[in-house]
Amino acid sequence: MARQSISFTNPNDAWLKEQVESQEYSSKSELINDLIRQVRKSQAQIDWIQAKLERAEKSGFTGNSQEQIRQQAKDLINGRLSTK
């Protein structure tokens, strides 16, 4: 596992310490890794939606209904749909 040295602002450091002290996480490293996983998942969802929008704009139409598009977005958010 790669080791890094990073600096935090005082408010961010205090928040991290609170999370560890409340036993929400066992260490700051565990918390930071969890936050990064969450952001990466969110970015994958954003990228998927952006790609769908770009394809729709280029084609000028879609065969999917509004409900189908909504359901696909919900499935993606809930981890039930591939981002490809």
Tab-separated table of N, CA and C in Angstrom:
chain	number	residue	atom	x	y	z
A	1	MET	N	0.849	-1.176	0.000
A	1	MET	CA	0.000	0.000	0.000
A	1	MET	C	0.897	1.242	0.000
A	2	ALA	N	0.576	2.191	-0.830
A	2	ALA	CA	1.361	3.421	-0.923
A	2	ALA	C	1.125	4.301	0.298
A	3	ARG	N	2.186	4.903	0.780
A	3	ARG	CA	2.078	5.817	1.914
A	3	ARG	C	2.248	7.241	1.399
A	4	GLN	N	1.452	8.155	1.953
A	4	GLN	CA	1.483	9.548	1.549
A	4	GLN	C	1.517	10.431	2.793
A	5	SER	N	2.089	11.591	2.627
A	5	SER	CA	2.046	12.586	3.694
A	5	SER	C	1.220	13.752	3.160
A	6	ILE	N	0.115	14.045	3.834
A	6	ILE	CA	-0.727	15.151	3.386
A	6	ILE	C	-1.030	16.073	4.557
A	7	SER	N	-1.375	17.295	4.228
A	7	SER	CA	-1.706	18.293	5.254
A	7	SER	C	-3.183	18.622	5.163
A	8	PHE	N	-3.785	18.912	6.327
A	8	PHE	CA	-5.195	19.271	6.393
A	8	PHE	C	-5.344	20.643	7.036
A	9	THR	N	-6.397	21.348	6.648
A	9	THR	CA	-6.723	22.578	7.365
A	9	THR	C	-7.182	22.179	8.768
A	10	ASN	N	-7.129	23.098	9.685
A	10	ASN	CA	-7.534	22.789	11.064
A	10	ASN	C	-8.968	22.255	11.152
A	11	PRO	N	-9.945	22.896	10.474
A	11	PRO	CA	-11.318	22.361	10.559
A	11	PRO	C	-11.431	20.939	9.998
A	12	ASN	N	-10.737	20.661	8.896
A	12	ASN	CA	-10.799	19.314	8.311
A	12	ASN	C	-10.128	18.291	9.212
A	13	ASP	N	-9.008	18.660	9.808
A	13	ASP	CA	-8.328	17.752	10.720
A	13	ASP	C	-9.199	17.460	11.941
A	14	ALA	N	-9.846	18.488	12.460
A	14	ALA	CA	-10.733	18.300	13.615
A	14	ALA	C	-11.886	17.359	13.257
A	15	TRP	N	-12.448	17.515	12.068
A	15	TRP	CA	-13.543	16.650	11.639
A	15	TRP	C	-13.067	15.205	11.511
A	16	LEU	N	-11.890	15.012	10.909
A	16	LEU	CA	-11.344	13.665	10.774
A	16	LEU	C	-11.153	13.019	12.144
A	17	LYS	N	-10.590	13.768	13.079
A	17	LYS	CA	-10.376	13.250	14.429
A	17	LYS	C	-11.699	12.875	15.087
A	18	GLU	N	-12.725	13.701	14.901
A	18	GLU	CA	-14.058	13.406	15.465
A	18	GLU	C	-14.599	12.088	14.934
A	19	GLN	N	-14.423	11.846	13.625
A	19	GLN	CA	-14.927	10.613	13.012
A	19	GLN	C	-14.234	9.387	13.597
A	20	VAL	N	-12.925	9.503	13.809
A	20	VAL	CA	-12.172	8.386	14.366
A	20	VAL	C	-12.519	8.200	15.845
A	21	GLU	N	-12.618	9.298	16.578
A	21	GLU	CA	-12.940	9.217	18.003
A	21	GLU	C	-14.342	8.668	18.244
A	22	SER	N	-15.259	8.921	17.328
A	22	SER	CA	-16.623	8.407	17.471
A	22	SER	C	-16.716	6.943	17.035
A	23	GLN	N	-15.566	6.394	16.664
A	23	GLN	CA	-15.440	5.008	16.207
A	23	GLN	C	-16.216	4.747	14.923
A	24	GLU	N	-16.491	5.814	14.188
A	24	GLU	CA	-17.099	5.658	12.869
A	24	GLU	C	-16.079	4.994	11.928
A	25	TYR	N	-14.819	5.331	12.108
A	25	TYR	CA	-13.702	4.759	11.356
A	25	TYR	C	-12.590	4.437	12.342
A	26	SER	N	-11.760	3.467	11.992
A	26	SER	CA	-10.683	3.079	12.912
A	26	SER	C	-9.440	3.958	12.765
A	27	SER	N	-9.347	4.679	11.642
A	27	SER	CA	-8.188	5.549	11.427
A	27	SER	C	-8.530	6.621	10.393
A	28	LYS	N	-7.694	7.649	10.368
A	28	LYS	CA	-7.873	8.682	9.336
A	28	LYS	C	-7.670	8.088	7.949
A	29	SER	N	-6.732	7.166	7.824
A	29	SER	CA	-6.477	6.537	6.519
A	29	SER	C	-7.705	5.803	6.003
A	30	GLU	N	-8.357	5.062	6.883
A	30	GLU	CA	-9.563	4.341	6.478
A	30	GLU	C	-10.638	5.323	6.009
A	31	LEU	N	-10.793	6.418	6.719
A	31	LEU	CA	-11.782	7.436	6.365
A	31	LEU	C	-11.456	8.077	5.020
A	32	ILE	N	-10.211	8.454	4.820
A	32	ILE	CA	-9.806	9.092	3.554
A	32	ILE	C	-10.015	8.127	2.388
A	33	ASN	N	-9.641	6.848	2.554
A	33	ASN	CA	-9.860	5.867	1.489
A	33	ASN	C	-11.340	5.702	1.181
A	34	ASP	N	-12.193	5.716	2.206
A	34	ASP	CA	-13.634	5.609	1.991
A	34	ASP	C	-14.154	6.830	1.228
A	35	LEU	N	-13.705	8.003	1.608
A	35	LEU	CA	-14.127	9.224	0.909
A	35	LEU	C	-13.707	9.187	-0.558
A	36	ILE	N	-12.501	8.721	-0.813
A	36	ILE	CA	-12.023	8.630	-2.198
A	36	ILE	C	-12.861	7.628	-2.988
A	37	ARG	N	-13.201	6.468	-2.394
A	37	ARG	CA	-14.060	5.495	-3.072
A	37	ARG	C	-15.410	6.114	-3.426
A	38	GLN	N	-15.978	6.871	-2.489
A	38	GLN	CA	-17.275	7.508	-2.741
A	38	GLN	C	-17.189	8.503	-3.890
A	39	VAL	N	-16.123	9.292	-3.923
A	39	VAL	CA	-15.961	10.279	-4.998
A	39	VAL	C	-15.743	9.579	-6.337
A	40	ARG	N	-14.956	8.512	-6.341
A	40	ARG	CA	-14.731	7.773	-7.585
A	40	ARG	C	-16.031	7.186	-8.115
A	41	LYS	N	-16.871	6.642	-7.238
A	41	LYS	CA	-18.158	6.091	-7.649
A	41	LYS	C	-19.046	7.200	-8.211
A	42	SER	N	-19.068	8.338	-7.531
A	42	SER	CA	-19.864	9.471	-8.013
A	42	SER	C	-19.374	9.934	-9.377
A	43	GLN	N	-18.055	9.967	-9.557
A	43	GLN	CA	-17.504	10.409	-10.836
A	43	GLN	C	-17.872	9.434	-11.943
A	44	ALA	N	-17.875	8.136	-11.651
A	44	ALA	CA	-18.277	7.139	-12.653
A	44	ALA	C	-19.727	7.359	-13.064
A	45	GLN	N	-20.572	7.685	-12.105
A	45	GLN	CA	-21.978	7.951	-12.411
A	45	GLN	C	-22.111	9.205	-13.265
A	46	ILE	N	-21.390	10.231	-12.928
A	46	ILE	CA	-21.422	11.480	-13.703
A	46	ILE	C	-20.931	11.219	-15.113
A	47	ASP	N	-19.842	10.461	-15.250
A	47	ASP	CA	-19.300	10.153	-16.577
A	47	ASP	C	-20.311	9.378	-17.421
A	48	TRP	N	-21.021	8.421	-16.789
A	48	TRP	CA	-22.025	7.632	-17.505
A	48	TRP	C	-23.148	8.534	-18.010
A	49	ILE	N	-23.644	9.387	-17.153
A	49	ILE	CA	-24.732	10.304	-17.534
A	49	ILE	C	-24.264	11.247	-18.634
A	50	GLN	N	-23.041	11.768	-18.503
A	50	GLN	CA	-22.509	12.676	-19.518
A	50	GLN	C	-22.386	11.974	-20.869
A	51	ALA	N	-21.927	10.728	-20.869
A	51	ALA	CA	-21.798	9.977	-22.121
A	51	ALA	C	-23.170	9.752	-22.754
A	52	LYS	N	-24.164	9.416	-21.927
A	52	LYS	CA	-25.525	9.237	-22.453
A	52	LYS	C	-26.046	10.531	-23.074
A	53	LEU	N	-25.814	11.632	-22.396
A	53	LEU	CA	-26.274	12.921	-22.918
A	53	LEU	C	-25.579	13.270	-24.233
A	54	GLU	N	-24.271	13.027	-24.297
A	54	GLU	CA	-23.533	13.320	-25.531
A	54	GLU	C	-24.040	12.466	-26.687
A	55	ARG	N	-24.284	11.168	-26.425
A	55	ARG	CA	-24.830	10.302	-27.480
A	55	ARG	C	-26.205	10.779	-27.926
A	56	ALA	N	-27.028	11.184	-26.975
A	56	ALA	CA	-28.368	11.664	-27.305
A	56	ALA	C	-28.300	12.943	-28.128
A	57	GLU	N	-27.399	13.840	-27.747
A	57	GLU	CA	-27.266	15.092	-28.493
A	57	GLU	C	-26.813	14.828	-29.929
A	58	LYS	N	-25.894	13.887	-30.104
A	58	LYS	CA	-25.385	13.585	-31.446
A	58	LYS	C	-26.428	12.884	-32.305
A	59	SER	N	-27.242	12.037	-31.700
A	59	SER	CA	-28.214	11.283	-32.481
A	59	SER	C	-29.481	12.077	-32.742
A	60	GLY	N	-29.772	13.029	-31.860
A	60	GLY	CA	-30.957	13.842	-32.032
A	60	GLY	C	-32.209	13.216	-31.457
A	61	PHE	N	-32.142	11.949	-31.062
A	61	PHE	CA	-33.310	11.297	-30.473
A	61	PHE	C	-32.862	10.066	-29.689
A	62	THR	N	-33.751	9.525	-28.936
A	62	THR	CA	-33.503	8.281	-28.213
A	62	THR	C	-34.740	7.406	-28.325
A	63	GLY	N	-34.519	6.114	-28.293
A	63	GLY	CA	-35.627	5.182	-28.310
A	63	GLY	C	-36.154	4.892	-26.913
A	64	ASN	N	-35.456	5.378	-25.912
A	64	ASN	CA	-35.871	5.138	-24.530
A	64	ASN	C	-36.898	6.166	-24.082
A	65	SER	N	-37.833	5.696	-23.277
A	65	SER	CA	-38.811	6.618	-22.698
A	65	SER	C	-38.162	7.359	-21.527
A	66	GLN	N	-38.826	8.408	-21.068
A	66	GLN	CA	-38.325	9.133	-19.908
A	66	GLN	C	-38.211	8.196	-18.710
A	67	GLU	N	-39.182	7.323	-18.541
A	67	GLU	CA	-39.159	6.383	-17.414
A	67	GLU	C	-37.982	5.409	-17.529
A	68	GLN	N	-37.679	4.956	-18.733
A	68	GLN	CA	-36.542	4.055	-18.912
A	68	GLN	C	-35.225	4.757	-18.572
A	69	ILE	N	-35.097	5.987	-18.996
A	69	ILE	CA	-33.886	6.754	-18.691
A	69	ILE	C	-33.775	6.970	-17.184
A	70	ARG	N	-34.893	7.338	-16.551
A	70	ARG	CA	-34.892	7.509	-15.089
A	70	ARG	C	-34.487	6.220	-14.385
A	71	GLN	N	-35.042	5.094	-14.842
A	71	GLN	CA	-34.739	3.805	-14.204
A	71	GLN	C	-33.273	3.440	-14.395
A	72	GLN	N	-32.726	3.696	-15.568
A	72	GLN	CA	-31.307	3.417	-15.801
A	72	GLN	C	-30.435	4.244	-14.863
A	73	ALA	N	-30.781	5.512	-14.677
A	73	ALA	CA	-30.017	6.373	-13.768
A	73	ALA	C	-30.117	5.859	-12.331
A	74	LYS	N	-31.324	5.445	-11.910
A	74	LYS	CA	-31.495	4.890	-10.557
A	74	LYS	C	-30.692	3.608	-10.391
A	75	ASP	N	-30.720	2.747	-11.410
A	75	ASP	CA	-29.965	1.501	-11.341
A	75	ASP	C	-28.469	1.780	-11.211
A	76	LEU	N	-27.992	2.765	-11.954
A	76	LEU	CA	-26.578	3.124	-11.877
A	76	LEU	C	-26.230	3.607	-10.475
A	77	ILE	N	-27.045	4.475	-9.937
A	77	ILE	CA	-26.800	5.014	-8.601
A	77	ILE	C	-26.780	3.891	-7.563
A	78	ASN	N	-27.638	2.909	-7.745
A	78	ASN	CA	-27.733	1.794	-6.799
A	78	ASN	C	-26.774	0.654	-7.114
A	79	GLY	N	-25.889	0.872	-8.095
A	79	GLY	CA	-24.878	-0.127	-8.415
A	79	GLY	C	-25.367	-1.323	-9.184
A	80	ARG	N	-26.529	-1.205	-9.837
A	80	ARG	CA	-27.098	-2.342	-10.564
A	80	ARG	C	-26.908	-2.237	-12.072
A	81	LEU	N	-26.186	-1.238	-12.523
A	81	LEU	CA	-26.019	-1.052	-13.964
A	81	LEU	C	-24.557	-0.778	-14.247
A	82	SER	N	-24.029	-1.415	-15.261
A	82	SER	CA	-22.651	-1.194	-15.660
A	82	SER	C	-22.498	0.221	-16.184
A	83	THR	N	-21.339	0.848	-15.945
A	83	THR	CA	-21.075	2.204	-16.419
A	83	THR	C	-20.581	2.203	-17.846
A	84	LYS	N	-20.527	1.049	-18.506
A	84	LYS	CA	-20.010	0.989	-19.892
A	84	LYS	C	-21.115	1.081	-20.884
